[in-house]
mmCIF file of C-alpha atoms and ligand atoms in Angstrom:
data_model
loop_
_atom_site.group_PDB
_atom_site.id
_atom_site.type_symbol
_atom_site.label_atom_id
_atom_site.label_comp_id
_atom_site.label_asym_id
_atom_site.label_seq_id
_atom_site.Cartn_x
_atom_site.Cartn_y
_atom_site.Cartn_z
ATOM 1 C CA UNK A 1341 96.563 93.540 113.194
ATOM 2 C CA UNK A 1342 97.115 96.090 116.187
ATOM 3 C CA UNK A 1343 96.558 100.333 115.250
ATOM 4 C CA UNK A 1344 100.333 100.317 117.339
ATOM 5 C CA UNK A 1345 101.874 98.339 114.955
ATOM 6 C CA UNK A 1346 101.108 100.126 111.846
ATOM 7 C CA UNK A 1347 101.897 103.213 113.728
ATOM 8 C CA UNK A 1348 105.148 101.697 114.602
ATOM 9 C CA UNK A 1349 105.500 100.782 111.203
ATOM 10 C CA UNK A 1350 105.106 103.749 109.517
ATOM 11 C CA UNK A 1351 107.138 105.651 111.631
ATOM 12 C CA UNK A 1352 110.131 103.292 111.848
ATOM 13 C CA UNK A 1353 109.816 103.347 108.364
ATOM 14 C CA UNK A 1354 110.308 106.695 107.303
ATOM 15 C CA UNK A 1355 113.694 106.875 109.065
ATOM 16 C CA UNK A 1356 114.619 103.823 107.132
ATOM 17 C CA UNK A 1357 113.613 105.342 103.961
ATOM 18 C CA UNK A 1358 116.106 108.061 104.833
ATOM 19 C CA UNK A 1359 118.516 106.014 105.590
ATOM 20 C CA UNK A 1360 118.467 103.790 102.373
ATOM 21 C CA UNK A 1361 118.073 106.820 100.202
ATOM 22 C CA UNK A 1362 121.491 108.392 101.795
ATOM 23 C CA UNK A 1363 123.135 105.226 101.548
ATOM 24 C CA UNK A 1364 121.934 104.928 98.098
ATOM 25 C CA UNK A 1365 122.894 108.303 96.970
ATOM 26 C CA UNK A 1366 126.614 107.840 97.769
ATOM 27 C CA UNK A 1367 126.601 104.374 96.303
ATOM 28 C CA UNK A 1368 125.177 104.869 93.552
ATOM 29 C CA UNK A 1369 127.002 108.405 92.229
ATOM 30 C CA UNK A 1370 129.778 106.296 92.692
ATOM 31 C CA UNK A 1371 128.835 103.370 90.826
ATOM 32 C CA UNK A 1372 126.285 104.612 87.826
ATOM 33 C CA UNK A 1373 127.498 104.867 84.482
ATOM 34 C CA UNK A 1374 125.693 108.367 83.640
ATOM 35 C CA UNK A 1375 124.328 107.874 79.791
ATOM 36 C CA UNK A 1376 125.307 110.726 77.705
ATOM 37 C CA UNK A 1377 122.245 113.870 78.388
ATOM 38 C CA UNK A 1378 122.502 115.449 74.993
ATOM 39 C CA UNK A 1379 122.451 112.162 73.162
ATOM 40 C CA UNK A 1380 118.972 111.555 71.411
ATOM 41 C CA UNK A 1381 117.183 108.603 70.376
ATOM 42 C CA UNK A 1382 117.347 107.632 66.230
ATOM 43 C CA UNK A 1383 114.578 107.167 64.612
ATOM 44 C CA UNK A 1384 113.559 103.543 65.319
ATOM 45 C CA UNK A 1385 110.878 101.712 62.947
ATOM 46 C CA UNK A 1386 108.182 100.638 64.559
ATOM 47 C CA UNK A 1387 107.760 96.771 63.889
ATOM 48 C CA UNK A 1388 104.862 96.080 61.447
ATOM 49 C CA UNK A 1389 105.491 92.344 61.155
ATOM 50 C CA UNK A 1390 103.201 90.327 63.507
ATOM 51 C CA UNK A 1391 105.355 90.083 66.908
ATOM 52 C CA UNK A 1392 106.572 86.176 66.861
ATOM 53 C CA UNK A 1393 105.409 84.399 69.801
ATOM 54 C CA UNK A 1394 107.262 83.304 73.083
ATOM 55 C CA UNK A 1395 109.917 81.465 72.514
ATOM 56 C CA UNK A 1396 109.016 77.724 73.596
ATOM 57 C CA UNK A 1397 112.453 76.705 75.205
ATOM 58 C CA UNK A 1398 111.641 78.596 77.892
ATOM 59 C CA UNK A 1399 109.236 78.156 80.997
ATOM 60 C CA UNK A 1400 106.135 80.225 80.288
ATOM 61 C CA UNK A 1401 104.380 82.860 82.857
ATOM 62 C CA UNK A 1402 101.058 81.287 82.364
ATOM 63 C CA UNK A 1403 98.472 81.572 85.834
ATOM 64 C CA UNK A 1404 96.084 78.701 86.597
ATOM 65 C CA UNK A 1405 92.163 79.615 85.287
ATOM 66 C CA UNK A 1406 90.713 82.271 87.817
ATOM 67 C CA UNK A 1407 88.043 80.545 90.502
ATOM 68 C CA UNK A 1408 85.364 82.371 92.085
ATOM 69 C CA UNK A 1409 85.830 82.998 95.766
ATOM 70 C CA UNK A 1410 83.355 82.053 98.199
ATOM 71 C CA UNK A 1411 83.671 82.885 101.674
ATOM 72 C CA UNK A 1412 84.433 79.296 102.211
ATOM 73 C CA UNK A 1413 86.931 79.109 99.736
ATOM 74 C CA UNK A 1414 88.473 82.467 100.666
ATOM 75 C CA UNK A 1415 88.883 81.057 104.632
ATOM 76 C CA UNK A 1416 90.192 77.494 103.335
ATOM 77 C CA UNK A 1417 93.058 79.521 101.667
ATOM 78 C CA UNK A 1418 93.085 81.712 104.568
ATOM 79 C CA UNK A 1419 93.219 84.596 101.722
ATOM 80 C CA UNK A 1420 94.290 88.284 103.029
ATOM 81 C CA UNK A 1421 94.233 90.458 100.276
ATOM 82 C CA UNK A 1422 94.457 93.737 102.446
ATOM 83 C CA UNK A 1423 98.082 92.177 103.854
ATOM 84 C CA UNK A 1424 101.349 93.493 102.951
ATOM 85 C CA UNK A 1425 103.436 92.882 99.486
ATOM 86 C CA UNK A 1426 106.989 92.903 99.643
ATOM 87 C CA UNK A 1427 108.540 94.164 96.395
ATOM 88 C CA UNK A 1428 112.121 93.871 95.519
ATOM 89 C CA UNK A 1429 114.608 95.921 94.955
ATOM 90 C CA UNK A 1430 117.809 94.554 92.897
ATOM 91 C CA UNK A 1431 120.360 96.338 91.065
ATOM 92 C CA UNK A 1432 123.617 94.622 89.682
ATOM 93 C CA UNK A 1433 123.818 91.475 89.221
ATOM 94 C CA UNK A 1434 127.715 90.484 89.672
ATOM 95 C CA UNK A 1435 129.847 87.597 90.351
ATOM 96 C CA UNK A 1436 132.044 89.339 92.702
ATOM 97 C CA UNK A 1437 130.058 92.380 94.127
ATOM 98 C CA UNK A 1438 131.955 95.830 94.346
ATOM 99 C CA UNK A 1439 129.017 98.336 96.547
ATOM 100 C CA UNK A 1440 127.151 96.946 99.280
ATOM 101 C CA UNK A 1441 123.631 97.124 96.805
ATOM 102 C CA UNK A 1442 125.265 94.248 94.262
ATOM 103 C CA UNK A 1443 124.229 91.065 94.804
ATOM 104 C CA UNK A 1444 125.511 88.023 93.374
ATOM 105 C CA UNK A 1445 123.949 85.496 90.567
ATOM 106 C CA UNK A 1446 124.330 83.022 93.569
ATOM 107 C CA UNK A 1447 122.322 85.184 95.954
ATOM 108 C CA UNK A 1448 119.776 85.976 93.596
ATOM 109 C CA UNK A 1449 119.060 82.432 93.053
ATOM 110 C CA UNK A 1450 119.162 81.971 96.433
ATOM 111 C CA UNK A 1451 116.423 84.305 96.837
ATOM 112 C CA UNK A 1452 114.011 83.439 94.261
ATOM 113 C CA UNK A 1453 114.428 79.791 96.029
ATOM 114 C CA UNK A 1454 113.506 81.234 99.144
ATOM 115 C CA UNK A 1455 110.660 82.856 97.362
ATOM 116 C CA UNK A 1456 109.333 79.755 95.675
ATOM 117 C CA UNK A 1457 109.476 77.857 98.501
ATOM 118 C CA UNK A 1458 107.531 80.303 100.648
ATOM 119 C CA UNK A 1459 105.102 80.295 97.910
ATOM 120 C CA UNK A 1460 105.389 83.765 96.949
ATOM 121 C CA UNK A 1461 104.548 84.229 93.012
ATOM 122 C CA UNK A 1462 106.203 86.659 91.132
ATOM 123 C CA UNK A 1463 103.892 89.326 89.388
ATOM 124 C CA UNK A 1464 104.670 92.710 87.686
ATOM 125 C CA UNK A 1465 105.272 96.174 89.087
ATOM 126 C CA UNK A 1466 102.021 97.204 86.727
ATOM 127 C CA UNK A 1467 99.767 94.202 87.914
ATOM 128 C CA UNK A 1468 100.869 95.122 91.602
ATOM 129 C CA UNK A 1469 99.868 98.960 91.199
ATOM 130 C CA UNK A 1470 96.735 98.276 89.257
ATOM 131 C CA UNK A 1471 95.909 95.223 91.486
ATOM 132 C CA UNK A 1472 95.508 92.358 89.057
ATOM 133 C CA UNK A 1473 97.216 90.030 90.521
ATOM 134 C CA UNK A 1474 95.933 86.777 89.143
ATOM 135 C CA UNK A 1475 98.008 84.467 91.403
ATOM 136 C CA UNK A 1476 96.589 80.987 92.634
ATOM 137 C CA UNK A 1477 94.511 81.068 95.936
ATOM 138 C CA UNK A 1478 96.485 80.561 98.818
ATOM 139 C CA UNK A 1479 100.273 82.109 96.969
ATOM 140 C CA UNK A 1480 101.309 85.167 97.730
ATOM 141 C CA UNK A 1481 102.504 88.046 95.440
ATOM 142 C CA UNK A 1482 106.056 89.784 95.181
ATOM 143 C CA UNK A 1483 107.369 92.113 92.989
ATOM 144 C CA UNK A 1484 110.895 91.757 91.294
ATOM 145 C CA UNK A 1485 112.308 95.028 90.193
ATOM 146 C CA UNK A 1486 115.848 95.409 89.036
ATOM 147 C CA UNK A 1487 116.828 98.966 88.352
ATOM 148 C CA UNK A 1488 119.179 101.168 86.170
ATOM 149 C CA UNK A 1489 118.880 98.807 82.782
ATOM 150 C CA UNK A 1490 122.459 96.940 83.928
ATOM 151 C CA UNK A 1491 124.113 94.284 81.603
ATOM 152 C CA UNK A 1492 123.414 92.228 84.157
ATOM 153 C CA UNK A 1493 120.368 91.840 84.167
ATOM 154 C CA UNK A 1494 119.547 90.806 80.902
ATOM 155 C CA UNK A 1495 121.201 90.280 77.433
ATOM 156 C CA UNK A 1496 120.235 88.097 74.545
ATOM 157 C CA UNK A 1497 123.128 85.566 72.873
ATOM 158 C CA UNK A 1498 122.986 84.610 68.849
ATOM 159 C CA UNK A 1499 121.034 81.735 70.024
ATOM 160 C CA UNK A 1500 117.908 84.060 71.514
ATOM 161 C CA UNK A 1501 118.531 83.182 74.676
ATOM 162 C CA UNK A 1502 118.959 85.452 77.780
ATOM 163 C CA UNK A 1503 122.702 85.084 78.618
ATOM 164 C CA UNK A 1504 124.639 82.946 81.536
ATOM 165 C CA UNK A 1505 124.287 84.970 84.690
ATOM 166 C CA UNK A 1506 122.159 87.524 83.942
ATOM 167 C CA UNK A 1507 119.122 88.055 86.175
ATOM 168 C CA UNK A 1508 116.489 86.908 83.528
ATOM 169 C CA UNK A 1509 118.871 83.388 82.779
ATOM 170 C CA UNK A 1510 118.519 83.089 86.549
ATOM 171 C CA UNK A 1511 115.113 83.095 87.164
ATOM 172 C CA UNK A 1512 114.096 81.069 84.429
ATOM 173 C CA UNK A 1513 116.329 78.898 86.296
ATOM 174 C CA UNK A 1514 114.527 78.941 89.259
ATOM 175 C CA UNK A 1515 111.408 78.860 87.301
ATOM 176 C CA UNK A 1516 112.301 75.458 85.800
ATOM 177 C CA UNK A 1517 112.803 73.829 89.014
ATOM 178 C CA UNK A 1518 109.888 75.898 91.160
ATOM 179 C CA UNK A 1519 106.768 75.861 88.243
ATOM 180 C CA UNK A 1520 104.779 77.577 90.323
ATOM 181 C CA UNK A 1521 107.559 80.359 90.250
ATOM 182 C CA UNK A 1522 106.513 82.542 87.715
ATOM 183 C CA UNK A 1523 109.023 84.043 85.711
ATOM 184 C CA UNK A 1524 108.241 87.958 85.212
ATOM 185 C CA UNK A 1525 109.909 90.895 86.286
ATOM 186 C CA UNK A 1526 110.114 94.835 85.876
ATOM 187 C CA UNK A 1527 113.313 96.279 84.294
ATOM 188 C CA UNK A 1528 113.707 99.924 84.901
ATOM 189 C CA UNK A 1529 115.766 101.340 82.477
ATOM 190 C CA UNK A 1530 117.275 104.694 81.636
ATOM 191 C CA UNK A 1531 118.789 106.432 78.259
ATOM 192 C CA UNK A 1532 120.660 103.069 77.339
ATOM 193 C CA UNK A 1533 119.016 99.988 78.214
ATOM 194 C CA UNK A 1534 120.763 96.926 79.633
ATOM 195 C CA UNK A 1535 124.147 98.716 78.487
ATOM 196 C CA UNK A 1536 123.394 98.672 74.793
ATOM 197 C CA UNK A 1537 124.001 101.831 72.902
ATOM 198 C CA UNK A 1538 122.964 100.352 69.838
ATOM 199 C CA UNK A 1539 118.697 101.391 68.899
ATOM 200 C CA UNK A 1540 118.344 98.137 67.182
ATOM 201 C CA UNK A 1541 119.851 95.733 69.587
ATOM 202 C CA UNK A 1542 118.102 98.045 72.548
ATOM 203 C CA UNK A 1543 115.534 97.334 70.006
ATOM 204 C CA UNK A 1544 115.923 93.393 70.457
ATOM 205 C CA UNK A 1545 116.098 93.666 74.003
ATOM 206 C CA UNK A 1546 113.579 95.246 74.636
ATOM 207 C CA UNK A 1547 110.939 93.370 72.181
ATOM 208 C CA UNK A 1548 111.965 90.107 73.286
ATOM 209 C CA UNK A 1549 111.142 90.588 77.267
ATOM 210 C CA UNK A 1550 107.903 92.360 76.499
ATOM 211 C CA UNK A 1551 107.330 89.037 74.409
ATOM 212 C CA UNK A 1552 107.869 86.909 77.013
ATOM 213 C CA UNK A 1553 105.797 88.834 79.427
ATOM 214 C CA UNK A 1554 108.597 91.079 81.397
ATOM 215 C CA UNK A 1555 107.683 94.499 82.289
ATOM 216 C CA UNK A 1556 110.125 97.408 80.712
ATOM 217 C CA UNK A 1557 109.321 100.715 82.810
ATOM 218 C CA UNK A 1558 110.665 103.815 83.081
ATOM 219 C CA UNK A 1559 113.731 105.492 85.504
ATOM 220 C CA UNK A 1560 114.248 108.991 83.962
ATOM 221 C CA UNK A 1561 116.776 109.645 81.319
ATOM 222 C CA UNK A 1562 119.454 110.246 82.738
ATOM 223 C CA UNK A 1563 119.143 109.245 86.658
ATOM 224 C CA UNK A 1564 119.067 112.386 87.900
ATOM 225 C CA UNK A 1565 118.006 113.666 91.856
ATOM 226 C CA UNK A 1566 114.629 114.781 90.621
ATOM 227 C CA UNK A 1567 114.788 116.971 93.909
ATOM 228 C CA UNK A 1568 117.152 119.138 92.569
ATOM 229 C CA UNK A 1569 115.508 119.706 89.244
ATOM 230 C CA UNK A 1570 112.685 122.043 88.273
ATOM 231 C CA UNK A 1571 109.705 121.253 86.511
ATOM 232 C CA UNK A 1572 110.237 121.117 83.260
ATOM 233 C CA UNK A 1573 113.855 119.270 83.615
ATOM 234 C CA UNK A 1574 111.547 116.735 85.776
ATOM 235 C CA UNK A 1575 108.921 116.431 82.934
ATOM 236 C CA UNK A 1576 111.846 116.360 80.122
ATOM 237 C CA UNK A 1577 113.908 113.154 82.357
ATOM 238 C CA UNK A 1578 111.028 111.186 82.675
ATOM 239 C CA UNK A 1579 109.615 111.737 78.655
ATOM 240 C CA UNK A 1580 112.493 111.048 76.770
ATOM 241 C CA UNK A 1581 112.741 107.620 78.521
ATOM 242 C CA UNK A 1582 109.093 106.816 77.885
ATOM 243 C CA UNK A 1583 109.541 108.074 74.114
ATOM 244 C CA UNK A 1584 112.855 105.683 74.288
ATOM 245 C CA UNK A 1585 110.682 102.362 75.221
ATOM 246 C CA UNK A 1586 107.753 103.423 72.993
ATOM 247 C CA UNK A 1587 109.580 104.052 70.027
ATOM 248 C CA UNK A 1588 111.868 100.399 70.599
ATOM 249 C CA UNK A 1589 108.348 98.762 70.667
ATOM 250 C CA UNK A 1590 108.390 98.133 74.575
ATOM 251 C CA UNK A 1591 104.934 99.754 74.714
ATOM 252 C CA UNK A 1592 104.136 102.667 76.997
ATOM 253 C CA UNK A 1593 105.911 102.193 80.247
ATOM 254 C CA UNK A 1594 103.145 102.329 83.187
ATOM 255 C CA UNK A 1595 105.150 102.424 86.256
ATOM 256 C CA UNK A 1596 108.370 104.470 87.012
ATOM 257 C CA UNK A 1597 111.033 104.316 89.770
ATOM 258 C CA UNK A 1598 112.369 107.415 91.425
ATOM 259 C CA UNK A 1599 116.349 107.684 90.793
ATOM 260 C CA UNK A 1600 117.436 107.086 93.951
ATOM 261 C CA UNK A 1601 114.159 106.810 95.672
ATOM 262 C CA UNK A 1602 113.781 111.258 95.459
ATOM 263 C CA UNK A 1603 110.934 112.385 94.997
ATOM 264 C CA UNK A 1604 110.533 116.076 92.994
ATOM 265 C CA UNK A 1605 109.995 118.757 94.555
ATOM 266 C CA UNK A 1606 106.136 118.222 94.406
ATOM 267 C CA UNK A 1607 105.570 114.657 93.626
ATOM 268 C CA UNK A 1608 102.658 114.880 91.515
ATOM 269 C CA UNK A 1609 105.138 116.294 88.498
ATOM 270 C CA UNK A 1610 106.548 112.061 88.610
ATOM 271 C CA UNK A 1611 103.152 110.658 88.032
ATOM 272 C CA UNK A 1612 101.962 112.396 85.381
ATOM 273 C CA UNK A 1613 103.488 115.154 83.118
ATOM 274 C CA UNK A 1614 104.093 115.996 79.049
ATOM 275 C CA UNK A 1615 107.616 117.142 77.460
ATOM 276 C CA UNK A 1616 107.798 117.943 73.970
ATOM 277 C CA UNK A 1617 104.358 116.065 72.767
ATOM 278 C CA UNK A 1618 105.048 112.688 74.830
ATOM 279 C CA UNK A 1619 102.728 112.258 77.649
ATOM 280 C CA UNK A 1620 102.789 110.552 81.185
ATOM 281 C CA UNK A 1621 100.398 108.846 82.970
ATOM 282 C CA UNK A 1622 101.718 106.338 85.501
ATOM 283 C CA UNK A 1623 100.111 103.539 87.205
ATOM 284 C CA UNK A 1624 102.487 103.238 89.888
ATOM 285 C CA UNK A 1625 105.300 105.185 91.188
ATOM 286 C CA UNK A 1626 108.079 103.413 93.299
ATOM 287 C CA UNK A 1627 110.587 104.744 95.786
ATOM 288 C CA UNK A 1628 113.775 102.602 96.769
ATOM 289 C CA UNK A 1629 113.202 101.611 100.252
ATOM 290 C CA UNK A 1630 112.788 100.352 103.248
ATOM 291 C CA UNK A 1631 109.276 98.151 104.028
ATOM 292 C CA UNK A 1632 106.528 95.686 102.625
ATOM 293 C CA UNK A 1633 104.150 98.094 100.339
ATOM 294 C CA UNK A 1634 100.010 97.930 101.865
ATOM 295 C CA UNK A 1635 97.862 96.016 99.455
ATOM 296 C CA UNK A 1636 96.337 98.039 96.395
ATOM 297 C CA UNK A 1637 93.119 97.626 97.817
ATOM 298 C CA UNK A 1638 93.809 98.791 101.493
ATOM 299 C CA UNK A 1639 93.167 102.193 102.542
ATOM 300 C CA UNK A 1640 96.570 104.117 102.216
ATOM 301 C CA UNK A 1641 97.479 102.653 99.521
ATOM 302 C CA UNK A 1642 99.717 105.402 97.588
ATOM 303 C CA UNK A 1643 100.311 104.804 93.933
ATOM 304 C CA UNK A 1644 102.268 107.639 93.534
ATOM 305 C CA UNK A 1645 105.097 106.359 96.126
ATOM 306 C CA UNK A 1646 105.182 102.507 96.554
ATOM 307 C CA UNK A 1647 107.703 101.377 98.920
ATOM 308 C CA UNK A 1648 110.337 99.058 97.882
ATOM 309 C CA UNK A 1649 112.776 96.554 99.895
ATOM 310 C CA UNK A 1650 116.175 96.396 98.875
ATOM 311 C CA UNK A 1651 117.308 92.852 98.040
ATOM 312 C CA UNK A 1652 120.907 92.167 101.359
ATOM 313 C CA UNK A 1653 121.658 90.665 104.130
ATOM 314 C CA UNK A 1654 121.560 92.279 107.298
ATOM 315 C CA UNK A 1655 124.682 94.098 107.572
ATOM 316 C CA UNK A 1656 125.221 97.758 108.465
ATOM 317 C CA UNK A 1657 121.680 99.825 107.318
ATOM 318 C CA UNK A 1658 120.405 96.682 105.910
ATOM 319 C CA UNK A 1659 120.156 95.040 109.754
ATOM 320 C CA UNK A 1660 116.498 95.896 109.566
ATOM 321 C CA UNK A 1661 115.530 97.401 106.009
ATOM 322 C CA UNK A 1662 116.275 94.913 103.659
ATOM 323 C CA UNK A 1663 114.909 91.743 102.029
ATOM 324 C CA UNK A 1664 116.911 89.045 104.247
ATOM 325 C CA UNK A 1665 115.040 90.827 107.239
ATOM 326 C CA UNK A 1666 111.751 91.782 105.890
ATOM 327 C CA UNK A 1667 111.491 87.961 104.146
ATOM 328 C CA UNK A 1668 111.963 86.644 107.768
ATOM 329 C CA UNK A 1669 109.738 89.088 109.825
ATOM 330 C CA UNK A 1670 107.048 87.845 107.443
ATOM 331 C CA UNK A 1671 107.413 84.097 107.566
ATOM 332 C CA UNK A 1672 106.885 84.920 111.586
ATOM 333 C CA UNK A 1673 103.544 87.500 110.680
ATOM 334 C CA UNK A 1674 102.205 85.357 108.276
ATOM 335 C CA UNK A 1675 98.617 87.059 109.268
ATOM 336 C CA UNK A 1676 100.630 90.332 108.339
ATOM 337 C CA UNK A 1677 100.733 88.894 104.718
ATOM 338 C CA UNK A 1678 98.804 89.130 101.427
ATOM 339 C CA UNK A 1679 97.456 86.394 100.461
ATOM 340 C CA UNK A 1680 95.506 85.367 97.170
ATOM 341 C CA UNK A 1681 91.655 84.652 97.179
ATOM 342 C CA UNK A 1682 92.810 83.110 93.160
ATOM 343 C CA UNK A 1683 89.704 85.375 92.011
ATOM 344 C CA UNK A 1684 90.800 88.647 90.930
ATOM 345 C CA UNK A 1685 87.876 90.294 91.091
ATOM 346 C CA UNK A 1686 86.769 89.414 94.656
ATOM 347 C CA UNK A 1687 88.890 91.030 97.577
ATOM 348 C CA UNK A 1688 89.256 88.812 100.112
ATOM 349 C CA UNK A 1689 90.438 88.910 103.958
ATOM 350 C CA UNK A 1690 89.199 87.949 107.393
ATOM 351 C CA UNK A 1691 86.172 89.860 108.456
ATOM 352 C CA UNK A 1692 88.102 91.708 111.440
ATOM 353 C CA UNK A 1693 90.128 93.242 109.171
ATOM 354 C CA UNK A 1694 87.559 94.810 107.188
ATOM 355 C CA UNK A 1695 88.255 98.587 108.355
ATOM 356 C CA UNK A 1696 91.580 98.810 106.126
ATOM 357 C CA UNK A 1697 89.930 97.953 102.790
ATOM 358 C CA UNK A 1698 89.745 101.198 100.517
ATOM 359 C CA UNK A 1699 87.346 103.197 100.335
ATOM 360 C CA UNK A 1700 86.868 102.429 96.372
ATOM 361 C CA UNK A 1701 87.007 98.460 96.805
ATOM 362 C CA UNK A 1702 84.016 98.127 98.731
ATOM 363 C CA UNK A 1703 81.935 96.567 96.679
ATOM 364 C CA UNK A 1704 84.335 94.042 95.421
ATOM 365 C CA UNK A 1705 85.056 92.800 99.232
ATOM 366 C CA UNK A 1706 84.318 89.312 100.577
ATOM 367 C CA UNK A 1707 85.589 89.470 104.432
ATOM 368 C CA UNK A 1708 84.748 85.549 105.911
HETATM 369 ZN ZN1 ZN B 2317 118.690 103.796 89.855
#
């Protein structure tokens, strides 16, 4: 891996970031369906029953037993854990897309094949930004992230079941068909979750994909341009969504994604804050565009503003930023790529690359 190229890469990128987020502004003020601000969350009981289990009729996101790396193991899975993760940015899900940023049920499974077949395992936005990422040696990790809680993306029928179409039905398809493929995901959601206005069915919702091991995290109340708000309207956006999830029984959200990829004014009020007695602490901050995020155990690593890739094809501003691009440029820099060691405490990666491993992982490394 050439200095010139990360140079490039970071500088080609930061253009592309500003070119996603203005495309993504005007798309999305367009298309969002603004929750009502001044409504409040009722009180929701918090469930005291013991949580049922999984539900069995459905393909399970279970990981193979950790091994422990050697160097000879690490080389014969030619593991590079300081490579680059691409995680995914989707938002609705419909069969005939209306904005440029929809994508189809068809193209999502499309996608996930492409995925599966590549070998990529799916993981969660909070395993990615904490860095346990317990995928089998030799795999390689990606993120799935739909934003904006859309019906789309997930809804339960009477039988329990995620419904025909939605994002979760279609990657338990692909799950069935690709086991390795494990189904998880992170669901950003605002002030009404997946569409639902009702507490107890957000309730439902909500319960059920933390039960089957989906990620529920946080994108501000309302979806505001955190730029343009002070402080305390920052702090205020981002708590009464995390109060939302906690109360519903979706546990504390530990990642958030920026509404529209803006950062605040200073960006350290979207990592961690308090509003009215709830409290913020996240694990991983994500903005909306335009590149493969660095390892969590490189140096550079930023937890605080974790690029994304938009899922398109490659027309207008997606003809270099997006997933059908990015997917291919790193099936043709496959030394470019992270790839699992299958021990997660070990951090593996080919001794000449041993300059770009943090500065905290050190004594976890195991270069061959
Ligand atoms: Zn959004």
């Amino acid at each position: 891996m050439g200095r010139g190229r990360n140079t490039f890469l970071v500088r080609t990128v930061g253009i592309a970031n500003l070119l996603v987020l203005v495309a993504a502004t005007v798309v999305l003020s367009a298309a969002q369906v603004e929750p009502d601000p001044v409504a409040t969350p009722g009180a929701v009981e918090t469930p005291t029953a013991p949580e049922p289990a999984p539900t069995p009729r459905l393909p399970q996101p279970t990981l193979p037993p950790p091994v422990d790396a050697t160097r000879e193991s690490a080389a014969a899975a030619q593991a590079n854990e300081l490579g680059l993760v691409p995680v995914l940015m989707y938002h609705r899900i419909l069969r005939k897309r209306l904005v440029s940023l929809d994508r189809t049920p068809g193209q999502l499974r499309a996608e996930f094949v492409r995925l599966a077949r590549s070998g990529f395992v799916p993981v969660t936005a909070t395993e990615f930004a904490t860095g346990r990422m317990e995928i089998p040696a030799g795999s390689h990790p990606v993120v799935l992230t739909f934003d904006d809680g859309h019906p789309s993306h997930f809804g339960l029928g009477d039988d329990d079941l995620p419904k025909k179409g939605t994002a979760v039905e279609v990657l338990y398809e692909v799950a069935r068909e690709y086991p390795s493929f494990r189904p998880v995901a992170t669901f950003w959601v605002n002030g009404y979750p997946f569409g639902l206005r009702d507490r107890k069915d957000q309730a439902r919702a909500v319960q059920w994909l933390r039960r089957q091991g989906f990620e529920v995290g946080n994108h501000t109340w309302d979806h505001p341009l955190l730029r343009s708000l002070k402080h305390r309207k920052v702090a205020e956006q981002i708590a009464r969504t995390q109060r939302l999830v906690r109360q519903l029984g979706g546990g504390d959200p530990s990642t958030l994604a920026l509404p529209y990829g803006a950062m605040p004014k200073r960006p350290g009020w979207a990592r961690k804050g308090t509003w009215d007695g709830v409290l913020y602490d996240f694990a991983g901050v994500f903005l909306a565009g335009a590149e493969p995020s660095v390892s969590p155990y490189a140096k550079g690593f930023d937890p605080g503003a974790i690029q994304r890739i938009q899922s398109n094809g490659r027309k207008g501003e997606c003809r270099r930023w997006c997933s059908d691009y990015w997917l291919s440029w790193l099936d043709r820099h496959p030394d470019r790529l992270y790839t699992s060691d299958g021990d997660p405490q070990k951090i593996s990666f080919p001794g000449a690359l041993g300059g770009n491993i943090g500065a905290k992982m050190k004594d976890r490394a195991n270069p061959y």
